[in-house]
CSV table of C-alpha atoms and ligand atoms in Angstrom, one decimal:
chain,number,residue,atom,x,y,z
A,1,MET,CA,-5.6,-24.4,21.4
A,2,LYS,CA,-6.3,-22.0,18.7
A,3,ALA,CA,-4.9,-18.6,18.1
A,4,THR,CA,-4.7,-16.1,15.2
A,5,ALA,CA,-1.8,-13.7,14.4
A,6,THR,CA,-0.9,-11.3,11.6
A,7,ALA,CA,2.5,-10.3,10.4
A,8,ASN,CA,3.8,-7.8,7.8
A,9,SER,CA,6.2,-8.7,5.0
A,10,ASN,CA,9.5,-7.0,5.0
A,11,ILE,CA,11.8,-6.0,2.2
A,12,ALA,CA,15.6,-6.2,2.8
A,13,LEU,CA,17.8,-3.0,2.2
A,14,VAL,CA,20.8,-5.3,2.7
A,15,LYS,CA,20.0,-8.7,1.3
A,16,TYR,CA,20.3,-12.1,2.9
A,17,TRP,CA,21.4,-14.5,0.3
A,18,GLY,CA,23.2,-17.7,1.1
A,19,LYS,CA,23.0,-20.3,4.0
A,20,ARG,CA,25.9,-21.6,5.9
A,21,ASN,CA,23.6,-24.2,7.4
A,22,GLU,CA,20.6,-25.2,5.2
A,23,GLU,CA,18.9,-27.2,8.0
A,24,LEU,CA,18.7,-24.5,10.7
A,25,ILE,CA,18.7,-21.7,8.0
A,26,LEU,CA,21.8,-19.9,9.3
A,27,PRO,CA,23.0,-17.2,6.9
A,28,TYR,CA,26.6,-16.3,5.6
A,29,ASN,CA,25.7,-12.6,6.1
A,30,SER,CA,23.6,-10.4,8.3
A,31,SER,CA,20.6,-8.5,6.5
A,32,ILE,CA,18.5,-5.4,7.3
A,33,SER,CA,15.1,-4.7,6.4
A,34,MET,CA,12.1,-2.5,6.5
A,35,THR,CA,8.7,-4.0,7.6
A,36,LEU,CA,6.0,-2.8,5.5
A,37,ASP,CA,2.6,-1.6,6.9
A,38,LYS,CA,0.5,-2.5,3.8
A,39,LEU,CA,1.6,-6.0,3.0
A,40,TYR,CA,0.6,-8.7,5.7
A,41,THR,CA,-0.4,-12.4,6.3
A,42,THR,CA,-3.1,-13.4,8.8
A,43,THR,CA,-2.9,-16.9,10.0
A,44,THR,CA,-5.1,-19.0,12.2
A,45,VAL,CA,-3.7,-22.3,13.7
A,46,GLU,CA,-5.8,-24.7,15.8
A,47,PHE,CA,-4.4,-27.8,17.3
A,48,SER,CA,-7.0,-30.6,18.1
A,49,LYS,CA,-7.3,-34.3,18.4
A,50,LYS,CA,-10.1,-34.0,16.0
A,51,TYR,CA,-7.5,-33.5,13.1
A,52,SER,CA,-5.7,-36.8,12.1
A,53,LYS,CA,-3.3,-34.9,9.9
A,54,ASP,CA,-2.0,-31.2,9.5
A,55,GLU,CA,-4.4,-29.4,7.0
A,56,LEU,CA,-3.3,-26.2,5.4
A,57,THR,CA,-5.1,-23.8,3.2
A,58,ILE,CA,-3.5,-20.6,1.8
A,59,ASP,CA,-5.8,-17.9,0.3
A,60,ALA,CA,-8.6,-20.4,0.8
A,61,GLU,CA,-6.8,-23.1,-1.4
A,62,LYS,CA,-6.0,-26.4,-0.1
A,63,ILE,CA,-2.3,-27.0,-0.1
A,64,SER,CA,-0.2,-30.2,-0.2
A,65,GLY,CA,3.2,-31.4,-1.1
A,66,GLU,CA,6.2,-29.4,-0.6
A,67,GLU,CA,4.6,-26.2,0.8
A,68,LEU,CA,2.6,-28.4,3.4
A,69,GLU,CA,5.8,-30.2,4.4
A,70,ARG,CA,7.5,-26.9,5.2
A,71,VAL,CA,4.6,-25.9,7.4
A,72,GLU,CA,4.6,-29.3,9.0
A,73,LYS,CA,8.3,-29.0,9.7
A,74,GLN,CA,7.8,-25.6,11.3
A,75,LEU,CA,4.8,-26.9,13.5
A,76,ASN,CA,6.8,-29.9,14.5
A,77,LEU,CA,9.4,-27.5,16.0
A,78,ILE,CA,6.8,-25.8,18.0
A,79,ARG,CA,5.0,-29.1,19.0
A,80,ARG,CA,8.2,-30.4,20.4
A,81,ALA,CA,8.9,-27.2,22.3
A,82,ALA,CA,5.3,-27.5,23.9
A,83,LYS,CA,5.6,-31.4,24.3
A,84,VAL,CA,2.2,-31.9,22.5
A,85,SER,CA,1.4,-34.1,19.5
A,86,GLU,CA,-1.9,-32.9,18.2
A,87,LYS,CA,-2.3,-32.3,14.5
A,88,ALA,CA,-3.4,-28.7,13.4
A,89,LYS,CA,-5.5,-27.0,11.0
A,90,ILE,CA,-3.8,-24.0,9.6
A,91,ALA,CA,-5.6,-21.2,7.4
A,92,SER,CA,-3.4,-18.4,6.0
A,93,ALA,CA,-4.5,-15.4,3.8
A,94,SER,CA,-2.2,-12.7,2.4
A,95,ASN,CA,-3.3,-9.4,0.7
A,96,PHE,CA,-0.7,-9.6,-1.9
A,97,PRO,CA,0.5,-12.3,-4.5
A,98,LYS,CA,2.8,-15.1,-2.9
A,99,ALA,CA,6.1,-16.3,-4.2
A,100,ALA,CA,6.4,-13.4,-6.5
A,101,GLY,CA,9.4,-11.6,-4.8
A,102,LEU,CA,7.3,-9.9,-2.2
A,103,ALA,CA,8.5,-11.8,0.6
A,104,SER,CA,5.5,-13.8,1.4
A,105,SER,CA,7.3,-16.4,3.1
A,106,ALA,CA,8.5,-13.8,5.6
A,107,SER,CA,5.1,-12.7,6.6
A,108,ALA,CA,3.7,-16.3,6.4
A,109,PHE,CA,6.2,-17.9,8.7
A,110,ALA,CA,6.3,-15.0,11.2
A,111,ALA,CA,2.5,-15.2,11.5
A,112,LEU,CA,2.5,-19.0,11.7
A,113,THR,CA,5.2,-19.0,14.5
A,114,LEU,CA,3.3,-16.5,16.5
A,115,ALA,CA,-0.1,-18.1,16.0
A,116,ALA,CA,1.0,-21.6,16.8
A,117,THR,CA,3.1,-20.8,19.7
A,118,LYS,CA,0.2,-18.8,21.2
A,119,ALA,CA,-2.2,-21.8,20.5
A,120,LEU,CA,0.1,-24.0,22.4
A,121,ASP,CA,0.3,-21.5,25.2
A,122,LEU,CA,4.1,-20.9,24.8
A,123,HIS,CA,4.5,-17.2,25.6
A,124,LEU,CA,7.8,-16.8,24.0
A,125,PRO,CA,10.0,-13.5,23.9
A,126,LYS,CA,10.4,-12.0,20.5
A,127,LYS,CA,14.0,-13.2,20.3
A,128,GLU,CA,12.6,-16.8,20.6
A,129,LEU,CA,9.9,-16.1,18.1
A,130,SER,CA,12.5,-14.8,15.8
A,131,ILE,CA,14.9,-17.9,16.1
A,132,ILE,CA,11.8,-20.2,15.6
A,133,ALA,CA,10.3,-18.3,12.6
A,134,ARG,CA,14.0,-18.3,11.0
A,135,GLN,CA,13.7,-21.9,10.8
A,136,GLY,CA,10.7,-21.8,8.7
A,137,SER,CA,12.1,-19.0,6.3
A,138,GLY,CA,15.1,-16.9,7.0
A,139,SER,CA,13.5,-13.6,6.0
A,140,ALA,CA,10.7,-14.5,8.5
A,141,CYS,CA,12.8,-13.8,11.6
A,142,ARG,CA,12.9,-10.3,10.7
A,143,SER,CA,9.0,-10.0,10.3
A,144,ILE,CA,8.6,-10.6,14.0
A,145,TYR,CA,9.5,-7.0,14.5
A,146,GLY,CA,8.2,-3.8,13.0
A,147,GLY,CA,10.2,-0.7,11.9
A,148,PHE,CA,13.8,-1.4,10.7
A,149,VAL,CA,15.3,-4.7,11.5
A,150,GLU,CA,18.6,-6.5,11.4
A,151,TRP,CA,19.1,-10.2,11.3
A,152,GLN,CA,22.4,-10.9,12.9
A,153,LYS,CA,23.8,-13.8,11.2
A,154,GLY,CA,25.6,-15.2,14.3
A,155,THR,CA,28.5,-17.5,14.5
A,156,LEU,CA,27.2,-20.4,16.7
A,157,GLU,CA,26.6,-23.8,15.2
A,158,ASN,CA,23.2,-24.3,16.7
A,159,GLY,CA,21.8,-21.0,15.6
A,160,GLU,CA,21.1,-19.6,18.9
A,161,ASP,CA,22.8,-16.3,18.3
A,162,SER,CA,21.1,-15.9,14.8
A,163,TYR,CA,18.1,-13.8,15.2
A,164,ALA,CA,16.5,-10.4,14.4
A,165,ARG,CA,16.7,-7.3,16.6
A,166,GLN,CA,15.2,-3.8,15.9
A,167,VAL,CA,17.5,-1.1,14.6
A,168,ALA,CA,14.8,1.5,14.9
A,169,PRO,CA,11.0,1.4,15.8
A,170,GLN,CA,8.1,1.9,13.3
A,171,ASN,CA,7.8,5.7,14.2
A,172,HIS,CA,11.5,6.5,13.9
A,173,TRP,CA,11.3,7.7,10.3
A,174,PRO,CA,7.7,8.3,9.4
A,175,GLU,CA,8.6,10.3,6.2
A,176,LEU,CA,10.3,7.1,4.6
A,177,CYS,CA,8.1,5.5,2.1
A,178,MET,CA,8.5,2.3,0.1
A,179,ILE,CA,6.4,1.8,-3.2
A,180,VAL,CA,5.9,-1.7,-4.1
A,181,ASN,CA,5.1,-2.2,-7.7
A,182,VAL,CA,3.4,-5.3,-8.7
A,183,LEU,CA,4.5,-6.0,-12.3
A,184,THR,CA,3.4,-9.6,-12.9
A,185,PRO,CA,1.8,-11.6,-10.1
A,186,LYS,CA,3.0,-15.0,-11.6
A,187,GLN,CA,5.1,-17.2,-9.2
A,188,LYS,CA,8.8,-17.3,-9.6
A,189,LYS,CA,10.3,-20.6,-11.3
A,190,ILE,CA,13.3,-20.7,-8.9
A,191,LYS,CA,12.5,-20.6,-5.2
A,192,SER,CA,15.1,-18.3,-3.3
A,193,ARG,CA,16.2,-21.5,-1.4
A,194,ALA,CA,17.3,-23.3,-4.6
A,195,GLY,CA,18.8,-20.1,-5.9
A,196,MET,CA,21.0,-19.2,-2.9
A,197,ALA,CA,22.4,-22.9,-3.0
A,198,GLN,CA,23.1,-22.6,-6.6
A,199,THR,CA,24.6,-19.2,-6.1
A,200,ILE,CA,27.1,-20.5,-3.4
A,201,ALA,CA,27.9,-23.5,-5.6
A,202,THR,CA,28.6,-21.8,-9.0
A,203,SER,CA,28.8,-18.1,-9.0
A,204,PRO,CA,32.5,-16.9,-9.0
A,205,LEU,CA,30.9,-13.4,-7.5
A,206,TYR,CA,29.7,-14.9,-4.2
A,207,LYS,CA,32.9,-14.3,-2.6
A,208,ALA,CA,32.9,-10.6,-3.5
A,209,TRP,CA,29.2,-10.2,-2.3
A,210,LEU,CA,30.5,-11.5,1.1
A,211,GLU,CA,33.3,-9.0,1.0
A,212,THR,CA,31.3,-5.9,0.6
A,213,VAL,CA,28.2,-6.8,2.7
A,214,GLU,CA,29.6,-5.5,6.0
A,215,SER,CA,30.5,-2.1,4.8
A,216,ASP,CA,26.8,-2.0,3.3
A,217,LEU,CA,25.4,-2.9,6.6
A,218,GLU,CA,27.3,-0.2,8.4
A,219,LYS,CA,26.0,2.4,5.9
A,220,VAL,CA,22.4,1.3,5.8
A,221,ARG,CA,22.4,1.2,9.6
A,222,SER,CA,23.8,5.0,9.7
A,223,GLY,CA,21.3,5.9,6.8
A,224,ILE,CA,18.3,4.8,9.0
A,225,LEU,CA,19.5,6.0,12.2
A,226,GLU,CA,20.5,9.5,10.8
A,227,LYS,CA,17.5,9.5,8.4
A,228,LYS,CA,19.8,10.0,5.4
A,229,LEU,CA,18.0,8.9,2.2
A,230,SER,CA,20.9,9.2,-0.2
A,231,LEU,CA,23.0,7.2,2.0
A,232,LEU,CA,20.4,4.4,2.6
A,233,GLY,CA,19.0,4.5,-0.8
A,234,GLN,CA,22.3,4.4,-2.8
A,235,THR,CA,23.6,1.5,-0.5
A,236,ALA,CA,20.3,-0.5,-0.8
A,237,GLU,CA,20.1,-0.1,-4.5
A,238,MET,CA,23.7,-1.2,-5.0
A,239,ASN,CA,23.4,-4.2,-2.7
A,240,ALA,CA,20.4,-5.3,-4.6
A,241,LEU,CA,22.4,-5.1,-7.9
A,242,LYS,CA,25.2,-7.0,-6.2
A,243,MET,CA,23.0,-9.8,-5.0
A,244,HIS,CA,21.6,-10.0,-8.5
A,245,SER,CA,25.0,-10.2,-10.1
A,246,THR,CA,25.6,-13.2,-8.1
A,247,MET,CA,22.4,-14.9,-9.4
A,248,ILE,CA,22.9,-14.0,-12.9
A,249,THR,CA,26.3,-15.5,-12.9
A,250,THR,CA,25.3,-18.9,-11.6
A,251,GLU,CA,25.0,-22.1,-13.7
A,252,PRO,CA,22.6,-22.3,-15.0
A,253,HIS,CA,21.9,-18.5,-14.7
A,254,ILE,CA,19.1,-17.3,-12.5
A,255,ILE,CA,17.6,-14.0,-13.8
A,256,TYR,CA,14.6,-12.9,-11.7
A,257,TRP,CA,14.0,-9.7,-13.8
A,258,GLU,CA,11.4,-9.6,-16.7
A,259,PRO,CA,11.8,-6.8,-19.4
A,260,GLU,CA,9.2,-4.7,-17.2
A,261,THR,CA,11.7,-4.7,-14.2
A,262,ILE,CA,14.3,-3.0,-16.4
A,263,VAL,CA,11.8,-0.6,-17.5
A,264,LEU,CA,10.9,0.4,-13.8
A,265,MET,CA,14.7,0.4,-12.9
A,266,LYS,CA,15.2,3.0,-15.8
A,267,GLU,CA,12.2,5.1,-14.7
A,268,VAL,CA,13.7,5.3,-11.2
A,269,MET,CA,16.9,6.6,-12.7
A,270,GLN,CA,14.9,8.9,-14.9
A,271,LEU,CA,13.2,10.3,-11.9
A,272,ARG,CA,16.5,11.0,-10.2
A,273,GLU,CA,17.8,12.9,-13.3
A,274,GLU,CA,14.6,15.1,-12.8
A,275,ALA,CA,15.8,15.8,-9.2
A,276,THR,CA,13.3,13.5,-7.6
A,277,GLU,CA,15.2,11.4,-5.1
A,278,CYS,CA,14.4,7.7,-5.2
A,279,TYR,CA,16.2,4.3,-5.3
A,280,PHE,CA,15.1,0.8,-6.1
A,281,THR,CA,15.5,-2.6,-4.8
A,282,ILE,CA,14.5,-6.0,-6.1
A,283,ASP,CA,14.3,-9.5,-4.5
A,284,GLY,CA,13.8,-13.1,-5.9
A,285,GLY,CA,11.2,-11.9,-8.3
A,286,PRO,CA,10.5,-9.3,-11.0
A,287,GLN,CA,8.9,-6.7,-8.7
A,288,VAL,CA,10.6,-3.3,-8.2
A,289,LYS,CA,10.2,-1.5,-4.9
A,290,VAL,CA,11.1,2.1,-4.6
A,291,LEU,CA,12.4,4.1,-1.7
A,292,CYS,CA,11.7,7.7,-1.4
A,293,LEU,CA,10.3,10.3,1.0
A,294,GLU,CA,6.7,11.1,1.7
A,295,ARG,CA,7.0,14.6,0.1
A,296,ASP,CA,7.6,12.9,-3.5
A,297,ALA,CA,5.7,9.4,-2.7
A,298,LYS,CA,2.3,10.4,-4.2
A,299,LYS,CA,4.0,11.8,-7.5
A,300,ILE,CA,6.1,8.7,-7.9
A,301,GLU,CA,3.4,6.3,-7.1
A,302,LYS,CA,1.1,8.1,-9.8
A,303,ARG,CA,4.0,8.0,-12.1
A,304,PHE,CA,4.4,4.2,-11.7
A,305,SER,CA,0.6,3.5,-11.7
A,306,GLU,CA,0.2,5.0,-15.1
A,307,MET,CA,2.8,2.9,-16.6
A,308,LYS,CA,1.6,-0.2,-18.7
A,309,GLU,CA,4.1,-2.4,-16.9
A,310,VAL,CA,2.7,-1.8,-13.5
A,311,GLN,CA,-0.4,-3.8,-12.4
A,312,LYS,CA,-0.7,-2.5,-8.9
A,313,THR,CA,1.1,-0.4,-6.4
A,314,PHE,CA,1.3,-0.5,-2.6
A,315,LEU,CA,2.5,2.9,-1.0
A,316,CYS,CA,4.0,1.6,2.1
A,317,LYS,CA,5.5,2.9,5.4
A,318,ALA,CA,7.3,1.1,8.1
A,319,GLY,CA,4.9,-1.4,9.6
A,320,GLY,CA,4.6,-2.9,13.3
A,321,ASP,CA,5.4,-5.9,15.1
A,322,ALA,CA,3.8,-9.3,14.3
A,323,LYS,CA,0.7,-9.4,16.6
A,324,LEU,CA,-2.1,-11.7,17.9
A,325,ILE,CA,-5.6,-10.6,16.8
A,326,ASP,CA,-9.0,-11.7,17.5
A,327,ARG,CA,-10.5,-12.0,14.0
A,328,GLU,CA,-10.0,-15.8,13.3
A,329,LEU,CA,-9.9,-17.1,9.7
A,330,PHE,CA,-12.1,-20.2,10.7
B,1,LIG,C1,16.0,-12.3,-2.0
B,1,LIG,O1,13.9,-15.9,3.3
B,1,LIG,O2,12.6,-16.5,1.2
B,1,LIG,O3,14.4,-11.9,-0.5
B,1,LIG,O4,15.3,-18.9,3.9
B,1,LIG,O5,15.3,-20.2,2.0
B,1,LIG,O6,13.0,-19.4,3.1
B,1,LIG,P1,14.5,-19.1,2.9
B,1,LIG,O7,14.7,-17.8,1.9
B,1,LIG,P2,13.8,-16.4,1.9
B,1,LIG,O8,15.0,-15.5,1.1
B,1,LIG,C2,14.8,-14.3,0.9
B,1,LIG,C3,15.9,-13.6,-0.1
B,1,LIG,C4,15.6,-12.4,-0.6
B,1,LIG,C5,16.5,-11.4,0.3
B,1,LIG,C6,16.2,-11.0,1.7
B,1,LIG,O9,14.7,-10.9,2.0
B,1,LIG,O10,16.9,-10.8,2.6
């Protein structure tokens, strides 16, 4: 009744932004991500009669309220599938700041899903794990897999065709790097969940976002499969800017960028002027992630780490699948 899993976070190259079904977490558009080897969450779950309620700690801090409710909802799905009613103790730890636009909910819900299903002896195929993880946090369905991953939006109302699959495995393109720059570790004020709903309700640009996303998916898939950084990077950078345009044009506006975010975006453009190929992407937070090839990665990372705006850098490559491990957190 106890298991521990670890899952890597993932950063979308074509973003998921907007739900057609908020309860089941079904997206309006498909998305593609890269699973990152250096950012991960480890979660231990134990179900037992000795617990009278679900107890959660994140990075050794006791959690209550909305965050606990989200985890309980996820555990209820899994308890129902396993036909058990035992409450659980859950401990989760990440090696990077949570809720700051570094996809902490992706790695957290992927690790939670894998650990909890194993603890209850449900040995589920990855597709099923992805469907369950999706209902905790949309982007988590992609963190079940390593490498390069597409979340197919699906069309069914029950969500059974809305899950992730691998576009290319972890070792497909070892030269591709993503440098994650942590600018401000503070948590974002508007969670992605609320931001998406507000975008759909009020941004006049949301329709335009949906109109170009299919073509971005096609280009990013080809960029990955043919290992073409220019095609992949240009499309991913533009896709991120399009998503942020929908956010900026909501009422009230959602601007996840901080002044430092723009300084880094300009630095990426400056590097390109100097013939160093790299591209940025940004999620629901101020952090700037930069795609580049291994031959330039050290130089680019050094450049960022010397900037006063940057607190920490992670030089990542494609990471592996979510997996069970022996090292328990309690
Ligand atoms: C901007 O997966 O965190 O990072 O499904 O409401 O939990 P919920 O949202 P979440 O949103 C991620 C949004 C994004 C883009 C992406 O990762 O595709």
